Amino acid sequence: MNTSAWMEIGLFFVVLIGLVKPLGWYMARVYAGQPCGLDRAIGPIERTLYRLSGVRQDEEMTWTTYAFATLVFNALGVVVVYLLQRTQEWLPLNPQQLGAVAPDLAFNTAVSFASNTNWQAYSGESTLSYFTQMIGLTVQNFVSAATGMAVLIALIRGLTRRMTETIGNFWVDLTRSTLYILLPLSFVMAIILVSQGVVQTFSPAVEVALLESATDAEGKSVTTQTIPLGPAASQIAIKQLGTNGGGFFGVNSAHPLENSTPLSNFLQVLAILLIAAALCYTFGDLVGDPRQGWALLAAMLVIFVPMLVVCVWAEQVGNPRLSEIDIDQTSNAFQSGGNMEGKEVRFGAAASALWATATTAASNGSVNAMHDSFTPLGGLIPLWMMQLGEVIFGGVGSGLYGLIIFAILAVFIAGLMVGRTPEYLGKKIEAYEMKMASLVVLIPPMVVLGGTAIAVSLDVGRASVTNPGPHGFTQILYALSSAGNNNGSAFGGFGANTPFFNCLLGAAMLISRYWLIVPVLAIAGSLARKKYTPPSAGTLPTHTPLFVVLVAGMVLLVGALTFVPALALGPVIEHLQLTATH
Amino acid sequence: MSTRTVRPLFDWPIVKQAIWGAFYKLDPRHQLRNPVMFTVLIGSIFTTILALRATTTPGTESAAFVGGIAAWLWFTLLFANFAEAMAEGRGKAQADALRKSRQEVMACRLTSNNVRESVPSSQLKKGDIVIVKAGDLVPIDGEVIDGVASVDESAITGESAPVIRESGGDRSAVTGGTRVISDSLTIKATSSPGESFLDRMISMVEGAKRQKTPNEIALDILLAAMTIVFLLACATLVPISEYSVVLAGKGTPITLAVVVALLVCLIPTTIGGLLSAIGIAGMDRMIQANVIATSGRAVEAAGDIDVLLLDKTGTITLGNRQAVEFIPADGVTAEQLADAAQLSSLSDETPEGRSIVILAKTKYGLRGRNVEELRAKFIEFSARTRMSGVDLDGRQIRKGAVDAMENYVREQNGDFPRSLKDQVSRIANLGGTPLVVAEGKRALGVIYLKDIVKGGIRERFAQLRQMGIKTVMITGDNPLTAAAIAAEAGVDDFLAEATPEAKLALIREYQAGGRLVAMTGDGTNDSPALAQADVAVAMNSGTQAAKEAGNMVDLDSNPTKLIEIVEIGKQLLMTRGALTTFSIANDVSKYFAIIPAAFVGTYPELNRLNVMALATPSSAILSAVIFNALVIVFLIPLALRGVRYQSVGAATLLRNNLVVYGLGGFVVPFVGIKIIDLILVALHLA
Amino acid sequence: MFQILRTAITLLALLTVITGVAYPFAVTAVAQIGFPKAANGSLFEKPLGAGNSSVHSNARDWRSATDQPPKWAGSELIGQPFSDPKYFWGRPSATAPVAYNSMGGSGSNQATTNPALVDAVRERVAKLRQEDPDNLAKVPVDLVTSSASGLDPHISEAAALYQVGRVARLRKIEPYTLNKLVLSHLERPTIGIFGQTRVNVLKLNLALDAKAEEVSKLVIPAPQ
């Protein structure tokens, strides 16, 4: 790794952690309904929305109503995006004259965007009209992220409220997340991205001349190149901030018009983790003890940093098979070096590894390099990051509510170990919470492993594999891990756009998103009903380094124990084979 | 003191019974209660079938290997059953000892028309009235409605000194199985046979009626969830390994026997197998501490206590006050005062009275005088006059409470000097009790009676504070006195001039603040507070009403016992937590043992992960299974005895336990599996 | 129940107007005013003076109906395919059906353990060696591995310098001059931190053409 790569990664953490408190504080004010600075600009719009849609701002919901509203709203999103894709040829803003999307692909894409997964079985340039991208996908990018944040806030209310039945109003949480947080940040981000060369226009693609003509696969001479355009920057800003990850173009943020400079790359990778990290502070602020939030952020970093180091190291070491044939993979002032297959020169191996770790830690799933071509160890990191349940940063809102569930599990075992009925933030953790928490922890592995087992057993599943050896199995495992944890990144070579996988992965995304939201809200409801137990010396403190290690350990242990057998037959054996001395 | 029987951990008769019990408990209906062990049962049956098939149709897999796995899976089950049976056996032994006292006796029942009839005790009903004469066993729990008698309760409490039981007041409850030594009692039965105290206690320790406690249920859910996760991880391994064989082009898919072996190794059998043993052992430890809990829930709640309400007298201070100083009034010498004080106390058999005599002797050399020779007339203390004294040789010496004495002196036109009043308030400020002595109309001075705080109690409270438990002293004293004693004893707070209503209000106040409150009580007027408290320990010497209201009864009637109860409650949870952590941490090493072994045929490179250098794939898998079974046996003592509790803060406690059981659980199996592997190789078994 | 459905529909419609219409149009407006070039693909016209290059011999075959060559010489951000040894080569591209097909960006997605990857790299190395047999240096990795997008406009400084010998020989330019040209086209990490030092191959080749023309004018034709 050369100096600039070191400095870039170092600066990444400095800026990220530096922004946690101001943004977290701002979001806390937004959710607490306190003045936050943008009230005069946004307040009138917000109130108009409520008036037109018949939302009473002070109306409180029980957890069941809250969950029902969440599900109805999301189901509606799926339906709308599906219909838009099926009818886009008759709709405006379709300069490329693209036809209707196939039903299985349209279903997969609709679920994918509503569930904040943004798994992309399609290629943006050649499948979706500008209209579909804007009205369908960009909107879902906002509201699916806002849904995650709303559920988190409901859970936080459950932790802070005492002896009450209600956990807030879904419509208000959804609207405020969108208007006060996602929209302003996205707007600023989009403009900066445009300044770096990310396109933002409604013009159709343009032709440019090739300096040297090329020959295509059929031997015909090609003398021009068509530069795709479109309203990309506005979608990319929210795709990163809202941990969506669905690119405007097929190769996502590896595309030079989607992620044009190292600076745009830095900002995008920062945006991937930004809100998820800052929500930790919001959580601490709202529960009245910022240390609680910092502790959870620390637990995330305790896992994230070592994983990042491994990934960067593995990618920077490069491919031993290429070293054997006289390829220079060293890193120095003249080149990034490392495993450059499937990576862009302007980013280099280290920044690509940083992105890969961040995009899978958060349930973002956008890529700036091809994970399929990562070294086995370098690819193991993003794969395992997803399998950890997308709680290390995770999706905006969803990552933190997932981690809080893990904290509840950790509190339970730790509580027993100190001889006291476990309690978290003054709320006793009892059988009902354990039941729901178990569901939350159980469902993703169930979907991932179950789906993988189905796919590897069937010929239609095996047919999508494009790399030989254990890597082929890893491709399937990666696809299911991505869909089953709402990440959306892929081993790009994998032939995912088949009716079989469109349906299997669509189902996986549906189950893992909404079957988790319901038990999480159930916990919120149950906690809100409980009384508050003030802490004493006998209470396990949940802001100490020890607890941080415990939560991180819990996440790692569950992730390891569940997936070790599968990983052993995928990336682990691939790594052993690659590094075996001949 | 009570005579506590310390039972050795492995008592041969109990072990013998437990071995039989282990087989008896293989009943699937019994196993169904525990999802983890039920999974093992299914696995055992399944591998046994596989082993049988392997012997009849030789070919793919070695019958000895599959048979070995099957055998050790059965052992896993048996060991877990054995642990439970051991815990039950120990409880049962305790119960049997109790049951001996519950012999069938003939009771003398008084019928409605006052006719005495003889009926077996088992036929007595609640509300029946029986008469128990000296030498008889009390046939049933009840309340004394007439008579006073001394009762030997050693069968239950182990306390050899007989206690007084009388009608009315706080000493009216008698327990079935105790023996009346003197006089006779008329008793109204307060429970029906089979529901008595002793019965409840027996069924609790035998585990027959044991219901799962809330934390146990929550843990059960977690364990079940983990079992499902591992079931999934193992089951999906079959198609994945089949596909891997296709991809690699060599080897064979994982066999079902190995999948089951892996599954059983991974699911938390250690904690699953020992869970009920831990619960029963916790109850048993309570019993050994001579405390009967009416439910496991109460024992568990004891670990969560935030606030302890402690009666001052008997818990914080020795039950009696001691004279520490004679303070004469102006114009009176100390000797005069001491002499008068001694005379007035000669027949006073209360501890306070005796301490006055002793002080006069040690400080002023006044020897005790013979009461008979003095021909004195002693005036007993009465609640009305609130004074006692002596009349001799025309002298009328009185001692008593300050206001009573002031009235007494003034009634005789005497003078109650101001300086004396100052002394009185000085003593009160120090937390002492002033006792005024007067002869005739002349006030001689004040005796300073001091509450003596029990030795070591201050340290005990400091420990409690570290455990996060707040101590509150309850006393009838005035606030001034109470504050002084509270400071001396080191309690966190006190409730002075406590009335039953004030006590109840205090408990409610703490509970409204989200705290769990424990208290002890013995009197009928404690009942509302006992009923309100989360953990309420009634003294066995107390009234039936108090016992009914509480959820525990301390047979020793020792108010300090609360602290021990809290520790036992905590220990119960800690043992569960520690073994859960240990169980999960164990899995890491088992993966390292089994995964390379299972797939080395398909991917020879996996042998690099065989970090323990286990001899062969089958020895590796067998070693893991054997370790998994044996570790249950090795942990039985821990399950029965409980994890050692130290009264330190939660954070320290967690750190210590994490190091021991987390890190230990991670390291130990690596060593254990390697050793078993070496033995298997040495014996040519694998 | 119906109340919730009704609210959901209205709210989704309203949020669609805000986030799906107002937001992208607002961003587009600001972008088109503030950064017109960047917002439209960073296209550039052929630099003045760099007329039709005489260096390469490929016949042009304009597909457009008007038979007019496109106005734009390329995008600064999108790489173009080069296989003529007289040009600096960019990174191998895995796009189909033709390399650097910007309408279908794609990586090779070959695993590190995929023998096809090693074969492909070996072939590329062979080709480089064939065109430049004297160059015995190790091949910089980015020059023989395909990029993520298939449209990577850059190569590393090492990869550019590696090719100087070959291009200089074929273009009959002093390697020193060419080295200087490469160095003048280096894009360094932004404020020394972000990204890697790199060279835009299309811009370098355009400059190369210009330089070659300049050089050819200076060279006095040999008397025939």
mmCIF file of N, CA and C in Angstrom, chain C residues 37-111:
data_model
loop_
_atom_site.group_PDB
_atom_site.id
_atom_site.type_symbol
_atom_site.label_atom_id
_atom_site.label_comp_id
_atom_site.label_asym_id
_atom_site.label_seq_id
_atom_site.Cartn_x
_atom_site.Cartn_y
_atom_site.Cartn_z
ATOM 1 N N LYS C 37 -20.532 21.098 -18.213
ATOM 2 C CA LYS C 37 -19.704 20.100 -18.880
ATOM 3 C C LYS C 37 -19.732 18.772 -18.098
ATOM 4 N N ALA C 38 -19.498 18.890 -16.807
ATOM 5 C CA ALA C 38 -19.448 17.691 -15.980
ATOM 6 C C ALA C 38 -20.788 16.964 -15.988
ATOM 7 N N ALA C 39 -21.874 17.721 -16.006
ATOM 8 C CA ALA C 39 -23.189 17.099 -15.914
ATOM 9 C C ALA C 39 -23.565 16.359 -17.188
ATOM 10 N N ASN C 40 -22.885 16.673 -18.267
ATOM 11 C CA ASN C 40 -23.259 16.068 -19.548
ATOM 12 C C ASN C 40 -22.229 15.077 -20.077
ATOM 13 N N GLY C 41 -21.441 14.517 -19.216
ATOM 14 C CA GLY C 41 -20.570 13.430 -19.621
ATOM 15 C C GLY C 41 -19.127 13.828 -19.849
ATOM 16 N N SER C 42 -18.754 15.057 -19.463
ATOM 17 C CA SER C 42 -17.374 15.523 -19.611
ATOM 18 C C SER C 42 -16.840 15.259 -21.013
ATOM 19 N N LEU C 43 -17.652 15.656 -22.005
ATOM 20 C CA LEU C 43 -17.251 15.416 -23.399
ATOM 21 C C LEU C 43 -16.292 16.509 -23.854
ATOM 22 N N PHE C 44 -15.455 16.168 -24.784
ATOM 23 C CA PHE C 44 -14.585 17.207 -25.345
ATOM 24 C C PHE C 44 -14.453 17.029 -26.842
ATOM 25 N N GLU C 45 -14.194 18.161 -27.531
ATOM 26 C CA GLU C 45 -13.988 18.108 -28.977
ATOM 27 C C GLU C 45 -12.519 17.896 -29.247
ATOM 28 N N LYS C 46 -12.258 17.534 -30.463
ATOM 29 C CA LYS C 46 -10.867 17.288 -30.826
ATOM 30 C C LYS C 46 -10.062 18.558 -30.623
ATOM 31 N N PRO C 47 -8.924 18.447 -29.922
ATOM 32 C CA PRO C 47 -8.144 19.657 -29.682
ATOM 33 C C PRO C 47 -7.739 20.307 -31.003
ATOM 34 N N LEU C 48 -7.699 21.620 -31.007
ATOM 35 C CA LEU C 48 -7.329 22.347 -32.212
ATOM 36 C C LEU C 48 -5.913 21.960 -32.613
ATOM 37 N N GLY C 49 -5.714 21.859 -33.869
ATOM 38 C CA GLY C 49 -4.367 21.534 -34.330
ATOM 39 C C GLY C 49 -4.143 20.058 -34.489
ATOM 40 N N ALA C 50 -4.944 19.297 -33.800
ATOM 41 C CA ALA C 50 -4.803 17.853 -33.946
ATOM 42 C C ALA C 50 -5.773 17.408 -35.013
ATOM 43 N N GLY C 51 -5.453 17.637 -36.193
ATOM 44 C CA GLY C 51 -6.327 17.299 -37.315
ATOM 45 C C GLY C 51 -6.369 15.808 -37.501
ATOM 46 N N ASN C 52 -6.816 15.420 -38.622
ATOM 47 C CA ASN C 52 -6.872 14.001 -38.870
ATOM 48 C C ASN C 52 -5.483 13.406 -38.798
ATOM 49 N N SER C 53 -5.371 12.528 -37.881
ATOM 50 C CA SER C 53 -4.047 11.963 -37.658
ATOM 51 C C SER C 53 -3.646 11.109 -38.844
ATOM 52 N N SER C 54 -2.406 11.274 -39.226
ATOM 53 C CA SER C 54 -1.922 10.464 -40.332
ATOM 54 C C SER C 54 -1.262 9.207 -39.815
ATOM 55 N N VAL C 55 -1.210 9.150 -38.486
ATOM 56 C CA VAL C 55 -0.406 8.068 -37.932
ATOM 57 C C VAL C 55 -1.098 6.727 -38.067
ATOM 58 N N HIS C 56 -2.384 6.715 -37.742
ATOM 59 C CA HIS C 56 -3.022 5.394 -37.805
ATOM 60 C C HIS C 56 -3.760 5.220 -39.122
ATOM 61 N N SER C 57 -3.806 3.997 -39.490
ATOM 62 C CA SER C 57 -4.212 3.698 -40.849
ATOM 63 C C SER C 57 -5.637 3.191 -40.945
ATOM 64 N N ASN C 58 -6.280 3.021 -39.756
ATOM 65 C CA ASN C 58 -7.620 2.418 -39.821
ATOM 66 C C ASN C 58 -8.601 3.297 -40.568
ATOM 67 N N ALA C 59 -9.298 2.696 -41.476
ATOM 68 C CA ALA C 59 -10.291 3.451 -42.242
ATOM 69 C C ALA C 59 -11.486 3.716 -41.353
ATOM 70 N N ARG C 60 -12.042 4.898 -41.445
ATOM 71 C CA ARG C 60 -13.204 5.226 -40.621
ATOM 72 C C ARG C 60 -14.464 4.808 -41.353
ATOM 73 N N ASP C 61 -15.419 4.416 -40.589
ATOM 74 C CA ASP C 61 -16.640 3.896 -41.195
ATOM 75 C C ASP C 61 -17.798 4.433 -40.369
ATOM 76 N N TRP C 62 -18.175 5.679 -40.660
ATOM 77 C CA TRP C 62 -19.193 6.323 -39.838
ATOM 78 C C TRP C 62 -20.543 5.647 -40.028
ATOM 79 N N ARG C 63 -21.137 5.325 -38.923
ATOM 80 C CA ARG C 63 -22.413 4.632 -39.013
ATOM 81 C C ARG C 63 -23.569 5.623 -39.071
ATOM 82 N N SER C 64 -23.335 6.815 -38.566
ATOM 83 C CA SER C 64 -24.468 7.722 -38.419
ATOM 84 C C SER C 64 -25.068 8.072 -39.779
ATOM 85 N N ALA C 65 -26.352 8.297 -39.758
ATOM 86 C CA ALA C 65 -27.121 8.442 -40.998
ATOM 87 C C ALA C 65 -26.575 9.578 -41.857
ATOM 88 N N THR C 66 -26.188 10.635 -41.178
ATOM 89 C CA THR C 66 -25.746 11.806 -41.924
ATOM 90 C C THR C 66 -24.341 11.634 -42.473
ATOM 91 N N ASP C 67 -23.728 10.511 -42.045
ATOM 92 C CA ASP C 67 -22.345 10.280 -42.418
ATOM 93 C C ASP C 67 -21.402 11.356 -41.890
ATOM 94 N N GLN C 68 -21.938 12.079 -40.927
ATOM 95 C CA GLN C 68 -21.109 13.105 -40.291
ATOM 96 C C GLN C 68 -20.336 12.463 -39.143
ATOM 97 N N PRO C 69 -19.058 12.697 -39.027
ATOM 98 C CA PRO C 69 -18.354 12.193 -37.834
ATOM 99 C C PRO C 69 -18.902 12.885 -36.596
ATOM 100 N N PRO C 70 -18.964 12.175 -35.452
ATOM 101 C CA PRO C 70 -19.496 12.801 -34.252
ATOM 102 C C PRO C 70 -18.691 14.043 -33.913
ATOM 103 N N LYS C 71 -19.404 14.951 -33.312
ATOM 104 C CA LYS C 71 -18.791 16.217 -32.931
ATOM 105 C C LYS C 71 -17.738 15.996 -31.840
ATOM 106 N N TRP C 72 -18.034 14.994 -30.963
ATOM 107 C CA TRP C 72 -17.197 14.819 -29.780
ATOM 108 C C TRP C 72 -16.071 13.832 -30.034
ATOM 109 N N ALA C 73 -14.899 14.173 -29.512
ATOM 110 C CA ALA C 73 -13.743 13.278 -29.640
ATOM 111 C C ALA C 73 -13.728 12.244 -28.532
ATOM 112 N N GLY C 74 -14.572 12.420 -27.567
ATOM 113 C CA GLY C 74 -14.621 11.440 -26.493
ATOM 114 C C GLY C 74 -15.035 12.080 -25.182
ATOM 115 N N SER C 75 -15.132 11.241 -24.161
ATOM 116 C CA SER C 75 -15.388 11.716 -22.814
ATOM 117 C C SER C 75 -14.089 11.590 -22.030
ATOM 118 N N GLU C 76 -13.831 12.612 -21.241
ATOM 119 C CA GLU C 76 -12.612 12.565 -20.426
ATOM 120 C C GLU C 76 -12.650 11.403 -19.448
ATOM 121 N N LEU C 77 -13.849 10.909 -19.191
ATOM 122 C CA LEU C 77 -13.993 9.918 -18.141
ATOM 123 C C LEU C 77 -14.113 8.493 -18.657
ATOM 124 N N ILE C 78 -14.358 8.358 -19.972
ATOM 125 C CA ILE C 78 -14.564 7.022 -20.515
ATOM 126 C C ILE C 78 -13.365 6.658 -21.395
ATOM 127 N N GLY C 79 -12.808 5.527 -21.123
ATOM 128 C CA GLY C 79 -11.652 5.097 -21.889
ATOM 129 C C GLY C 79 -12.046 4.615 -23.277
ATOM 130 N N GLN C 80 -11.068 4.552 -24.174
ATOM 131 C CA GLN C 80 -11.310 4.023 -25.519
ATOM 132 C C GLN C 80 -10.337 2.883 -25.774
ATOM 133 N N PRO C 81 -10.746 1.999 -26.668
ATOM 134 C CA PRO C 81 -9.878 0.844 -26.924
ATOM 135 C C PRO C 81 -8.672 1.218 -27.793
ATOM 136 N N PHE C 82 -7.514 0.718 -27.446
ATOM 137 C CA PHE C 82 -6.326 0.905 -28.276
ATOM 138 C C PHE C 82 -5.613 -0.420 -28.407
ATOM 139 N N SER C 83 -5.347 -0.802 -29.644
ATOM 140 C CA SER C 83 -4.592 -2.035 -29.815
ATOM 141 C C SER C 83 -3.415 -1.831 -30.762
ATOM 142 N N ASP C 84 -3.384 -0.660 -31.367
ATOM 143 C CA ASP C 84 -2.270 -0.337 -32.246
ATOM 144 C C ASP C 84 -1.033 -0.102 -31.392
ATOM 145 N N PRO C 85 0.062 -0.810 -31.684
ATOM 146 C CA PRO C 85 1.256 -0.657 -30.851
ATOM 147 C C PRO C 85 1.805 0.765 -30.850
ATOM 148 N N LYS C 86 1.376 1.577 -31.809
ATOM 149 C CA LYS C 86 1.884 2.944 -31.856
ATOM 150 C C LYS C 86 1.205 3.828 -30.821
ATOM 151 N N TYR C 87 0.120 3.317 -30.269
ATOM 152 C CA TYR C 87 -0.568 4.043 -29.198
ATOM 153 C C TYR C 87 -0.223 3.433 -27.851
ATOM 154 N N PHE C 88 -0.387 4.252 -26.842
ATOM 155 C CA PHE C 88 -0.360 3.679 -25.508
ATOM 156 C C PHE C 88 -1.630 2.852 -25.349
ATOM 157 N N TRP C 89 -1.456 1.676 -24.808
ATOM 158 C CA TRP C 89 -2.636 0.830 -24.601
ATOM 159 C C TRP C 89 -3.260 1.108 -23.239
ATOM 160 N N GLY C 90 -4.533 1.029 -23.233
ATOM 161 C CA GLY C 90 -5.225 1.156 -21.948
ATOM 162 C C GLY C 90 -5.381 -0.209 -21.310
ATOM 163 N N ARG C 91 -6.279 -0.271 -20.363
ATOM 164 C CA ARG C 91 -6.468 -1.542 -19.662
ATOM 165 C C ARG C 91 -7.322 -2.468 -20.513
ATOM 166 N N PRO C 92 -7.090 -3.755 -20.402
ATOM 167 C CA PRO C 92 -7.960 -4.700 -21.085
ATOM 168 C C PRO C 92 -9.402 -4.462 -20.628
ATOM 169 N N SER C 93 -10.333 -4.607 -21.585
ATOM 170 C CA SER C 93 -11.734 -4.364 -21.241
ATOM 171 C C SER C 93 -12.537 -5.622 -21.508
ATOM 172 N N ALA C 94 -13.443 -5.932 -20.601
ATOM 173 C CA ALA C 94 -14.216 -7.171 -20.739
ATOM 174 C C ALA C 94 -15.599 -6.913 -21.320
ATOM 175 N N THR C 95 -15.834 -5.699 -21.823
ATOM 176 C CA THR C 95 -17.187 -5.417 -22.320
ATOM 177 C C THR C 95 -17.447 -6.146 -23.627
ATOM 178 N N ALA C 96 -18.715 -6.381 -23.890
ATOM 179 C CA ALA C 96 -19.107 -7.055 -25.119
ATOM 180 C C ALA C 96 -20.044 -6.128 -25.887
ATOM 181 N N PRO C 97 -20.178 -6.251 -27.185
ATOM 182 C CA PRO C 97 -19.407 -7.165 -28.036
ATOM 183 C C PRO C 97 -18.050 -6.592 -28.420
ATOM 184 N N VAL C 98 -17.821 -5.355 -27.985
ATOM 185 C CA VAL C 98 -16.549 -4.749 -28.340
ATOM 186 C C VAL C 98 -15.948 -4.148 -27.076
ATOM 187 N N ALA C 99 -14.614 -4.092 -27.057
ATOM 188 C CA ALA C 99 -13.962 -3.526 -25.887
ATOM 189 C C ALA C 99 -14.391 -2.077 -25.696
ATOM 190 N N TYR C 100 -14.466 -1.656 -24.474
ATOM 191 C CA TYR C 100 -14.850 -0.278 -24.129
ATOM 192 C C TYR C 100 -16.211 0.098 -24.697
ATOM 193 N N ASN C 101 -17.136 -0.858 -24.700
ATOM 194 C CA ASN C 101 -18.502 -0.543 -25.080
ATOM 195 C C ASN C 101 -19.176 0.151 -23.906
ATOM 196 N N SER C 102 -19.299 1.454 -24.008
ATOM 197 C CA SER C 102 -19.757 2.200 -22.842
ATOM 198 C C SER C 102 -21.248 2.026 -22.572
ATOM 199 N N MET C 103 -21.976 1.396 -23.482
ATOM 200 C CA MET C 103 -23.382 1.118 -23.188
ATOM 201 C C MET C 103 -23.540 -0.180 -22.411
ATOM 202 N N GLY C 104 -22.455 -0.882 -22.207
ATOM 203 C CA GLY C 104 -22.570 -2.137 -21.449
ATOM 204 C C GLY C 104 -21.317 -2.390 -20.638
ATOM 205 N N GLY C 105 -21.028 -1.467 -19.738
ATOM 206 C CA GLY C 105 -19.837 -1.613 -18.911
ATOM 207 C C GLY C 105 -19.855 -2.930 -18.159
ATOM 208 N N SER C 106 -18.682 -3.534 -18.045
ATOM 209 C CA SER C 106 -18.634 -4.819 -17.370
ATOM 210 C C SER C 106 -17.193 -5.201 -17.048
ATOM 211 N N GLY C 107 -17.029 -5.908 -15.944
ATOM 212 C CA GLY C 107 -15.730 -6.485 -15.638
ATOM 213 C C GLY C 107 -15.695 -7.906 -16.156
ATOM 214 N N SER C 108 -14.546 -8.543 -16.025
ATOM 215 C CA SER C 108 -14.456 -9.929 -16.502
ATOM 216 C C SER C 108 -15.151 -10.855 -15.515
ATOM 217 N N ASN C 109 -15.144 -10.458 -14.255
ATOM 218 C CA ASN C 109 -15.700 -11.272 -13.183
ATOM 219 C C ASN C 109 -15.075 -12.648 -13.104
ATOM 220 N N GLN C 110 -13.826 -12.716 -13.532
ATOM 221 C CA GLN C 110 -13.132 -13.987 -13.385
ATOM 222 C C GLN C 110 -12.507 -14.059 -12.000
ATOM 223 N N ALA C 111 -12.611 -15.206 -11.375
ATOM 224 C CA ALA C 111 -12.051 -15.394 -10.050
ATOM 225 C C ALA C 111 -10.536 -15.484 -10.151
#
